[in-house]
mmCIF file of the C-alpha atoms, coordinates in Angstrom:
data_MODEL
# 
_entry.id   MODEL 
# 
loop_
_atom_site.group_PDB 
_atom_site.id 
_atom_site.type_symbol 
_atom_site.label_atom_id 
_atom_site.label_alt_id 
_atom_site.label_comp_id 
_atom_site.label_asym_id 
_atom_site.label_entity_id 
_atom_site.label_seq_id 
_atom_site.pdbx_PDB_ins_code 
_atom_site.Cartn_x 
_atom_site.Cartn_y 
_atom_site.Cartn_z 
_atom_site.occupancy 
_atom_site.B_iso_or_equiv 
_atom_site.pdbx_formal_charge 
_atom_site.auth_seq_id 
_atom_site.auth_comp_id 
_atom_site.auth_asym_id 
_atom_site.auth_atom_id 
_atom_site.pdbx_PDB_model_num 
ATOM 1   C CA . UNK A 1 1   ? 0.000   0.000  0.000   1.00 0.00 ? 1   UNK A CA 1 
ATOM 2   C CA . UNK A 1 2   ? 1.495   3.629  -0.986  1.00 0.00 ? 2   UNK A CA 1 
ATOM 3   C CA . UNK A 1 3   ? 2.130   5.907  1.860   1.00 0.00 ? 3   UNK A CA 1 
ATOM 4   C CA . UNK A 1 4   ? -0.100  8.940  0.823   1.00 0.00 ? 4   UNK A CA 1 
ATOM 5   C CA . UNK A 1 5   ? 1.357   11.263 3.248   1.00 0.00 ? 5   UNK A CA 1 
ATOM 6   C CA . UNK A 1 6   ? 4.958   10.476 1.744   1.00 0.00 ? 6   UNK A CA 1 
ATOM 7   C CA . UNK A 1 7   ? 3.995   10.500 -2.312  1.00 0.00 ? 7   UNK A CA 1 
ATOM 8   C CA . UNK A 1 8   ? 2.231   13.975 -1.340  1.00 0.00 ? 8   UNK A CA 1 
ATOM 9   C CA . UNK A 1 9   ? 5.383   15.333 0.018   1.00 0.00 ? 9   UNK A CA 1 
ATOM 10  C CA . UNK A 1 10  ? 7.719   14.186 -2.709  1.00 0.00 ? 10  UNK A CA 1 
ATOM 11  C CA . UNK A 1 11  ? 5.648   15.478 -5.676  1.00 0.00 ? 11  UNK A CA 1 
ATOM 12  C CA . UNK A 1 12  ? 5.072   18.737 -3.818  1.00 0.00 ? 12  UNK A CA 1 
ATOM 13  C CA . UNK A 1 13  ? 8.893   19.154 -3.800  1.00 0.00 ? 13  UNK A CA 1 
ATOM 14  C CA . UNK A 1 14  ? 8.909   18.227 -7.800  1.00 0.00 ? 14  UNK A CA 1 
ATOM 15  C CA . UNK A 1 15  ? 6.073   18.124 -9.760  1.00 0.00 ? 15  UNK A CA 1 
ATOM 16  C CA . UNK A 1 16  ? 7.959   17.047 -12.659 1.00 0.00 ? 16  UNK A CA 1 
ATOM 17  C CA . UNK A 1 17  ? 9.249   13.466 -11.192 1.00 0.00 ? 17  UNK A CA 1 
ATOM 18  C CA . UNK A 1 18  ? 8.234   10.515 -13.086 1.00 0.00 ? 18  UNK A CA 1 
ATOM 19  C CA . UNK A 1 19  ? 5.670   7.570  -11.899 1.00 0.00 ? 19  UNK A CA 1 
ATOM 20  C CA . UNK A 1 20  ? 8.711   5.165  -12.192 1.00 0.00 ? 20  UNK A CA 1 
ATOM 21  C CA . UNK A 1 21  ? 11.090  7.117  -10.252 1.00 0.00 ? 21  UNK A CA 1 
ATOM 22  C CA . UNK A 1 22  ? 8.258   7.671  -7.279  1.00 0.00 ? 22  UNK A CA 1 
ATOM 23  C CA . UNK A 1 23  ? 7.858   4.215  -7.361  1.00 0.00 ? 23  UNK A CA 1 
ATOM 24  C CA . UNK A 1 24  ? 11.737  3.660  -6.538  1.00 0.00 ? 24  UNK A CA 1 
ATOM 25  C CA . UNK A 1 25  ? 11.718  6.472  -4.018  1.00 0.00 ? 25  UNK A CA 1 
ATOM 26  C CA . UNK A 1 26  ? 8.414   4.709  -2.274  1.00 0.00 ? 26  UNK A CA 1 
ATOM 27  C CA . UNK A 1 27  ? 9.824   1.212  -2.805  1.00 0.00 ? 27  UNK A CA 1 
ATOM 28  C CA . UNK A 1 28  ? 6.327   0.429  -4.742  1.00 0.00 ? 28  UNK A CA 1 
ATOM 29  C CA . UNK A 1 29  ? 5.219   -1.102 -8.187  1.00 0.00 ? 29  UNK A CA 1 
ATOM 30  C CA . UNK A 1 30  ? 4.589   1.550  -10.323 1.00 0.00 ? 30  UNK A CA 1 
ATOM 31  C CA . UNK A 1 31  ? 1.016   0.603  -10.797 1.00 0.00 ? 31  UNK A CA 1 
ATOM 32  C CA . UNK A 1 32  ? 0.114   1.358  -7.378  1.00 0.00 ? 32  UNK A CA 1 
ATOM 33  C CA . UNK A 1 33  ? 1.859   4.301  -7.127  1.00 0.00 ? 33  UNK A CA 1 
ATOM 34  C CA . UNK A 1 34  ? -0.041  5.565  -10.640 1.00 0.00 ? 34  UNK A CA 1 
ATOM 35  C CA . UNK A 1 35  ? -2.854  4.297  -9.248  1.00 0.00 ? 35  UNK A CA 1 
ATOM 36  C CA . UNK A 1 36  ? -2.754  6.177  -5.900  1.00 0.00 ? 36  UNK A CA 1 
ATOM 37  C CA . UNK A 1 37  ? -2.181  8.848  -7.840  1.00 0.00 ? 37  UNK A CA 1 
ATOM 38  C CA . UNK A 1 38  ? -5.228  8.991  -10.391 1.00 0.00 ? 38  UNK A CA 1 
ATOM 39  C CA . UNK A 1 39  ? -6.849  8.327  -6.771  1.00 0.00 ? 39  UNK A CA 1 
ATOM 40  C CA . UNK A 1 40  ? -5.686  11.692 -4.892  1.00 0.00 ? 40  UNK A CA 1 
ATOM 41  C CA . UNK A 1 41  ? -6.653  13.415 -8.287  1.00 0.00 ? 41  UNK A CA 1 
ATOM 42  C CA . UNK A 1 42  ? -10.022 11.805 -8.274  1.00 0.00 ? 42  UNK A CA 1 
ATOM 43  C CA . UNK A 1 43  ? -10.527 12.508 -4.945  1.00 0.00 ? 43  UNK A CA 1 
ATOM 44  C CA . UNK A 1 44  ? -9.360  16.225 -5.451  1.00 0.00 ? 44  UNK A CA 1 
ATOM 45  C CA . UNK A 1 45  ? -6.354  16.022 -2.902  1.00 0.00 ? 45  UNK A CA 1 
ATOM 46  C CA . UNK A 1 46  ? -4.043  16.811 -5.797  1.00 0.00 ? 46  UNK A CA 1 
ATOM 47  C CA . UNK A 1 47  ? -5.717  19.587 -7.580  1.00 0.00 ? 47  UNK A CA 1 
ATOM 48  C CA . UNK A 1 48  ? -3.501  20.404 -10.191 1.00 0.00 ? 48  UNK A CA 1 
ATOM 49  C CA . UNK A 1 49  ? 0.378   20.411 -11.421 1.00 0.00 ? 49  UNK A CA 1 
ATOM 50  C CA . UNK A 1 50  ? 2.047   23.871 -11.265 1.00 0.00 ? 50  UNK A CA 1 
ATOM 51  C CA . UNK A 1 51  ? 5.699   25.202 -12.476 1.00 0.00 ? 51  UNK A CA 1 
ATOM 52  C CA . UNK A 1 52  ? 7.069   27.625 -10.737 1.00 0.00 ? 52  UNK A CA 1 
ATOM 53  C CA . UNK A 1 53  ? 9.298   30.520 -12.382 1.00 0.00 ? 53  UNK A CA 1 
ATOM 54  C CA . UNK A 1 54  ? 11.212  33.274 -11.642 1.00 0.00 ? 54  UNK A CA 1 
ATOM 55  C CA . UNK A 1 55  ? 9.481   36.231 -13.872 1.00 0.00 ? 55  UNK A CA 1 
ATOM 56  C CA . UNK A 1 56  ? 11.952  38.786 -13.033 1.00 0.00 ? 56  UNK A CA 1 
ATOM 57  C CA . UNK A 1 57  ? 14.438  36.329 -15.032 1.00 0.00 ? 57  UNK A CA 1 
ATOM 58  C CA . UNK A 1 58  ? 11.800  36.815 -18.075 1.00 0.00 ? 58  UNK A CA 1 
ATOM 59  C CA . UNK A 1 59  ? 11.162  39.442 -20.630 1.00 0.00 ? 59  UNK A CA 1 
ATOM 60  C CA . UNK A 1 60  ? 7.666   39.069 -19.257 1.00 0.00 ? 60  UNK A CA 1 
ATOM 61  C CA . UNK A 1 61  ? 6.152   41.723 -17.330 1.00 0.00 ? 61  UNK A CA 1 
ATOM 62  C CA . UNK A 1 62  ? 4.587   41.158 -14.634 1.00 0.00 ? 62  UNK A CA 1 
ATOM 63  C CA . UNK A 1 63  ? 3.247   42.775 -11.199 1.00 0.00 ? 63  UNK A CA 1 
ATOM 64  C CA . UNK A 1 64  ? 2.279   40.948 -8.543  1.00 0.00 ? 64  UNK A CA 1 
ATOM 65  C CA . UNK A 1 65  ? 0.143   41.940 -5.552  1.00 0.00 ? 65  UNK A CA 1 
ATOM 66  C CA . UNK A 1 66  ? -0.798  41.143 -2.448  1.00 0.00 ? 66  UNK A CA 1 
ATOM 67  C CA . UNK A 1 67  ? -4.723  42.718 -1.181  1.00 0.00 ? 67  UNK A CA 1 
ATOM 68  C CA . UNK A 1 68  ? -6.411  42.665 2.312   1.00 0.00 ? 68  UNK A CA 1 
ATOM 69  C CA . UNK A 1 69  ? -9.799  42.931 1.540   1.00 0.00 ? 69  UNK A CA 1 
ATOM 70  C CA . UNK A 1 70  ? -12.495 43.127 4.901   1.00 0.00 ? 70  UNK A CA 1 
ATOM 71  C CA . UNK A 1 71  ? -15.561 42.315 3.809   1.00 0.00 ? 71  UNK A CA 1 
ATOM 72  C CA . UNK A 1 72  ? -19.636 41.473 4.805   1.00 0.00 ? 72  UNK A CA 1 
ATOM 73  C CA . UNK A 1 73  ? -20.328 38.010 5.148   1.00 0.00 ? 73  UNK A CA 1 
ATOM 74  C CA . UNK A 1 74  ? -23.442 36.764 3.990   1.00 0.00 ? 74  UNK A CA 1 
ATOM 75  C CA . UNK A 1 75  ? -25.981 35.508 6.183   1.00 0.00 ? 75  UNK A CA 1 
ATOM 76  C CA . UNK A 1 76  ? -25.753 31.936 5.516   1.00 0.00 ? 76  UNK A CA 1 
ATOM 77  C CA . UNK A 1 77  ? -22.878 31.375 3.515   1.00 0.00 ? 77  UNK A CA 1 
ATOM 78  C CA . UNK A 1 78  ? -20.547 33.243 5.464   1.00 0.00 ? 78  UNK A CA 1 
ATOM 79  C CA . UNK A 1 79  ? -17.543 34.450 2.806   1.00 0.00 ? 79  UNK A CA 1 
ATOM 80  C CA . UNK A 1 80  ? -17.736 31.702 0.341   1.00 0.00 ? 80  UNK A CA 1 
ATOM 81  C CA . UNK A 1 81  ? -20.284 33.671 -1.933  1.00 0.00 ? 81  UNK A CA 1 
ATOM 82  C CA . UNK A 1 82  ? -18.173 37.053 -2.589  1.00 0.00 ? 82  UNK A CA 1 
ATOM 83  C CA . UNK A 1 83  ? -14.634 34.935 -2.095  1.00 0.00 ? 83  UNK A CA 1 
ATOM 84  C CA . UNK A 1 84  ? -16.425 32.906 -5.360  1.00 0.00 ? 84  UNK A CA 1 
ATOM 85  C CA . UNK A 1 85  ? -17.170 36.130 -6.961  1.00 0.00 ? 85  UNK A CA 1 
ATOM 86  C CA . UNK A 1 86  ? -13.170 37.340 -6.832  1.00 0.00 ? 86  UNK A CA 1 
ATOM 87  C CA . UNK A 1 87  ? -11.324 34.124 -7.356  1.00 0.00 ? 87  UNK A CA 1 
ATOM 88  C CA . UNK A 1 88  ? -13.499 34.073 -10.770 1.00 0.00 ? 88  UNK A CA 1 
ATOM 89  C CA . UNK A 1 89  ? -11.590 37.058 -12.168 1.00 0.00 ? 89  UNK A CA 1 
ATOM 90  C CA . UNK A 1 90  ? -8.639  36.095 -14.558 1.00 0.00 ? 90  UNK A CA 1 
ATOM 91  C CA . UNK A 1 91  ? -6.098  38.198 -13.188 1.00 0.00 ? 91  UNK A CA 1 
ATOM 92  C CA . UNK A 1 92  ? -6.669  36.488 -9.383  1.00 0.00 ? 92  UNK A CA 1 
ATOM 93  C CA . UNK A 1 93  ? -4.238  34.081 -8.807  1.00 0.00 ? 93  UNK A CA 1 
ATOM 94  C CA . UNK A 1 94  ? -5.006  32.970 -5.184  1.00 0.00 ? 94  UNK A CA 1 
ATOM 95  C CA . UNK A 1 95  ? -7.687  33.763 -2.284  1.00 0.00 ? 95  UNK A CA 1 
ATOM 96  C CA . UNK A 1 96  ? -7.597  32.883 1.089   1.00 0.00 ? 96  UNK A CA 1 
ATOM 97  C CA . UNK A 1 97  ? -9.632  33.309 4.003   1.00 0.00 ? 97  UNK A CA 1 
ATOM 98  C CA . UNK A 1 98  ? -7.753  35.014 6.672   1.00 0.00 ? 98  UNK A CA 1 
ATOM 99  C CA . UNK A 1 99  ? -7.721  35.416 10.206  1.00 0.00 ? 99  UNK A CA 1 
ATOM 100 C CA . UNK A 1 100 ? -7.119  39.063 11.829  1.00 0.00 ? 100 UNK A CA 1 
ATOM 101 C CA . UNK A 1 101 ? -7.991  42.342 10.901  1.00 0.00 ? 101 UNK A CA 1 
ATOM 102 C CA . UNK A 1 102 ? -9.086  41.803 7.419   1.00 0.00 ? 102 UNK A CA 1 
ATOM 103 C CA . UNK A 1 103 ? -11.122 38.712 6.074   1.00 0.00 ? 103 UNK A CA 1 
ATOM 104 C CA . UNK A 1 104 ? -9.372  37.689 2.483   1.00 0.00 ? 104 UNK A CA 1 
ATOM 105 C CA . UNK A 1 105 ? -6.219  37.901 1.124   1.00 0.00 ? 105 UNK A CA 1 
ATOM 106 C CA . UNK A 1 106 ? -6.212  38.446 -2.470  1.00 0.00 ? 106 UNK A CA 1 
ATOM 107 C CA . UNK A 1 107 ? -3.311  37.678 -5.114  1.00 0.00 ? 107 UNK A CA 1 
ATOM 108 C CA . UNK A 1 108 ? -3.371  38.598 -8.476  1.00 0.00 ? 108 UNK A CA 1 
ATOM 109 C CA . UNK A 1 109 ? -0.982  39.464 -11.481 1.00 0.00 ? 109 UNK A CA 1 
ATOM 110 C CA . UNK A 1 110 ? -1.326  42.172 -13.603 1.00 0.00 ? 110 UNK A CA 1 
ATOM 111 C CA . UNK A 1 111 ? 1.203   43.559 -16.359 1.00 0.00 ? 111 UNK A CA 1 
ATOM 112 C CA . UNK A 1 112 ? 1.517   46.991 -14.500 1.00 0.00 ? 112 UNK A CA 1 
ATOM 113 C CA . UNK A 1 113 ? 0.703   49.090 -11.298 1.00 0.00 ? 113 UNK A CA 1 
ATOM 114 C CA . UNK A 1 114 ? -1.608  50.769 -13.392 1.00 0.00 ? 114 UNK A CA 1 
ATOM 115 C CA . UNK A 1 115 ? -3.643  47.619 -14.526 1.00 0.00 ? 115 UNK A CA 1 
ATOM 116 C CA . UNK A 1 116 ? -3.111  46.408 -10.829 1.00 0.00 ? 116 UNK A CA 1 
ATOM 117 C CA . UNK A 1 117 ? -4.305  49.643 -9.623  1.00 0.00 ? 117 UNK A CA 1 
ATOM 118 C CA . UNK A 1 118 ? -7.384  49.444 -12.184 1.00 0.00 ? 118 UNK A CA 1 
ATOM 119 C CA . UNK A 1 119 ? -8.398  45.995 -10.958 1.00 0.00 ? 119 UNK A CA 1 
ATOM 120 C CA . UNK A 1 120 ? -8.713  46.529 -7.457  1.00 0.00 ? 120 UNK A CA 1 
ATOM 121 C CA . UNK A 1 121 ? -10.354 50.723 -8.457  1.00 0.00 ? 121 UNK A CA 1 
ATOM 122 C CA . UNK A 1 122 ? -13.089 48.867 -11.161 1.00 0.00 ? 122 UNK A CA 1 
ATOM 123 C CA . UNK A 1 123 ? -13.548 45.574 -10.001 1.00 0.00 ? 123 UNK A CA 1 
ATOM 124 C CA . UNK A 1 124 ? -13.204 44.949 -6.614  1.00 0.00 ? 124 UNK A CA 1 
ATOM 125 C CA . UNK A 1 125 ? -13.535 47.504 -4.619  1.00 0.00 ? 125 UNK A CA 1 
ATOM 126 C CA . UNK A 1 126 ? -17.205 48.407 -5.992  1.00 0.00 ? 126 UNK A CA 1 
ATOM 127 C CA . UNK A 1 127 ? -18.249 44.425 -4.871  1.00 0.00 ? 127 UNK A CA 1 
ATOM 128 C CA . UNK A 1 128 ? -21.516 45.424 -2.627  1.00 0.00 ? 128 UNK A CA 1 
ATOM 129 C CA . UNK A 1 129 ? -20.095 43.661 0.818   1.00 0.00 ? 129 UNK A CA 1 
ATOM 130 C CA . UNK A 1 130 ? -16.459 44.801 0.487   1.00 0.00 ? 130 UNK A CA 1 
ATOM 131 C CA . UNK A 1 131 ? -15.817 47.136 2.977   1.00 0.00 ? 131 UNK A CA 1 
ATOM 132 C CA . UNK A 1 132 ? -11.803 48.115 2.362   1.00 0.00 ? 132 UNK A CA 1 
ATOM 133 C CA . UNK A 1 133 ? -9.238  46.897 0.541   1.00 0.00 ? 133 UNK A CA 1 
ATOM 134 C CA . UNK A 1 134 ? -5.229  47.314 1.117   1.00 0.00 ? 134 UNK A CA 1 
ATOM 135 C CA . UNK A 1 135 ? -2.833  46.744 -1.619  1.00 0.00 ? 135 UNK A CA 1 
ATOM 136 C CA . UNK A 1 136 ? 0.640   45.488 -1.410  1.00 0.00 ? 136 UNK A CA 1 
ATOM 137 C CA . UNK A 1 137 ? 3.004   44.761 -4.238  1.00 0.00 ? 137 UNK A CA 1 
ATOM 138 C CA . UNK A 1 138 ? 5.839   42.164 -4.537  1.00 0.00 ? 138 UNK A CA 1 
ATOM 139 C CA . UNK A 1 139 ? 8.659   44.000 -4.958  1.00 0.00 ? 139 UNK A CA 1 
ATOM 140 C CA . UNK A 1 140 ? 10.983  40.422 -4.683  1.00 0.00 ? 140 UNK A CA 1 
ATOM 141 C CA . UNK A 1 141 ? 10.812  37.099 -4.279  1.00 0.00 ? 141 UNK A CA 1 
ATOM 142 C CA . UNK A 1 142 ? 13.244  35.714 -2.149  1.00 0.00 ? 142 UNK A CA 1 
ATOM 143 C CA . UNK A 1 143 ? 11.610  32.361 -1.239  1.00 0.00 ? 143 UNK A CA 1 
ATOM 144 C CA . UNK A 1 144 ? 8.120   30.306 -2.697  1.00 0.00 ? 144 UNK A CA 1 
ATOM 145 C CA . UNK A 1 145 ? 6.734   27.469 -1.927  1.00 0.00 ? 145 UNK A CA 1 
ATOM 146 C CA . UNK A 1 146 ? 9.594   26.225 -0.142  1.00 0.00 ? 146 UNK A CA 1 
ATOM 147 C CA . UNK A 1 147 ? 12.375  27.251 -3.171  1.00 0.00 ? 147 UNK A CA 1 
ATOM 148 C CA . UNK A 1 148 ? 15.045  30.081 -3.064  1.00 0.00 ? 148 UNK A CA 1 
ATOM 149 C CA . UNK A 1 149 ? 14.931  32.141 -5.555  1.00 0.00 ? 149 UNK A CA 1 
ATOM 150 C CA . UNK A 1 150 ? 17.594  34.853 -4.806  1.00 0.00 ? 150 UNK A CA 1 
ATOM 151 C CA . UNK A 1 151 ? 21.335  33.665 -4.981  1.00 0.00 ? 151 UNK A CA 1 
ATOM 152 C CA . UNK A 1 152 ? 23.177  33.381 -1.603  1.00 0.00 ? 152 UNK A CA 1 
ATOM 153 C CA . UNK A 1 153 ? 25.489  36.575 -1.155  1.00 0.00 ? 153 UNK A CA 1 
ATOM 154 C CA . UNK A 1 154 ? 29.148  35.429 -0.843  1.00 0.00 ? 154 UNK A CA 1 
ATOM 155 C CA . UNK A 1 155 ? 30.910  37.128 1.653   1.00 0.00 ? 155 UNK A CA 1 
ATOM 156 C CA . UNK A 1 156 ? 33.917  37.836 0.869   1.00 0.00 ? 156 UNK A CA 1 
ATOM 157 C CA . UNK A 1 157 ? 34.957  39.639 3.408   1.00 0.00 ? 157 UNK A CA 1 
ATOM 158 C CA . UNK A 1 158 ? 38.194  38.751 5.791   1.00 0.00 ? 158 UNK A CA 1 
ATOM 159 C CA . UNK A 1 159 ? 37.215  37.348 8.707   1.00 0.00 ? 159 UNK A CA 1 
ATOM 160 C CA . UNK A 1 160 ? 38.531  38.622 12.103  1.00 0.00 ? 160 UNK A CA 1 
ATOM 161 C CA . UNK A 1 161 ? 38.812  36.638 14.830  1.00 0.00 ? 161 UNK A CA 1 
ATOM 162 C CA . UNK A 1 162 ? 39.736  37.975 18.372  1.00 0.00 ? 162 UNK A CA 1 
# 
């Protein structure tokens, strides 16, 4: 029997690895662990395969923000219905229901401040039980989803030792 718990941490480390290499990591035929696979995506445990890059590397633009958004719940479904309303927008990447002094935290991508700034001016801010919003761009990424992304500063420095 595959160890769930231990093929969920390996392919969350690389998406990219290979049925037959899993199995030799897991010490399991390769049908199960393909199996237990199609499984945790049937299920909806794995959701979806995602590659993770390093726009400022890229000709690409690309903005990236971070929004606090406090907001009325509905009587009876709570923050589900307007959280369903944002995450349907294209440029929303991510939303998350938050503890503390707001309610969601919003992440979206946009090609400049501007468009950024437009999003959060036209389309969300004018959503009947939003109450405030609070915008924060990425200015770097040092770290995501468990990667460095920034190269480690050599110090070249002598050292001095008393």
């Amino acid at each position: 029997m595959v160890n769930r718990d231990e093929l969920l941490r390996t392919i969350d480390k690389n998406s990219r690895i290979g049925v037959s290499e899993l199995a030799v990591l897991l010490g399991e035929p390769e049908i199960d662990v393909a199996n237990e696979l199609r499984a945790l995506e049937d299920e909806g445990i794995i959701c979806g395969y995602h590659t993770m890059i390093d726009w400022s590397k890229t000709s690409i633009d690309k903005v990236m923000a971070l929004i606090e958004v406090k907001v009325t719940p509905q009587r009876g479904i709570g923050f589900d219905s307007i959280a369903e309303r944002i995450y349907k927008y294209p440029e929303v990447t991510s939303v998350y229901l938050m503890s503390g002094g707001f309610d969601l935290m919003v992440m979206l991508e946009g090609k400049s401040l501007k468009e950024v700034a437009s999003f959060v001016t036209n389309k969300l801010s004018p959503l009947d039980t939003v109450l405030s919003c609070s915008t924060h761009f990425i200015l770097q990424k040092y770290k995501e989803h468990g990667t460095i992304l920034t190269k480690k500063y050599d110090d070249t420095r002598e050292k001095i030792t008393p």
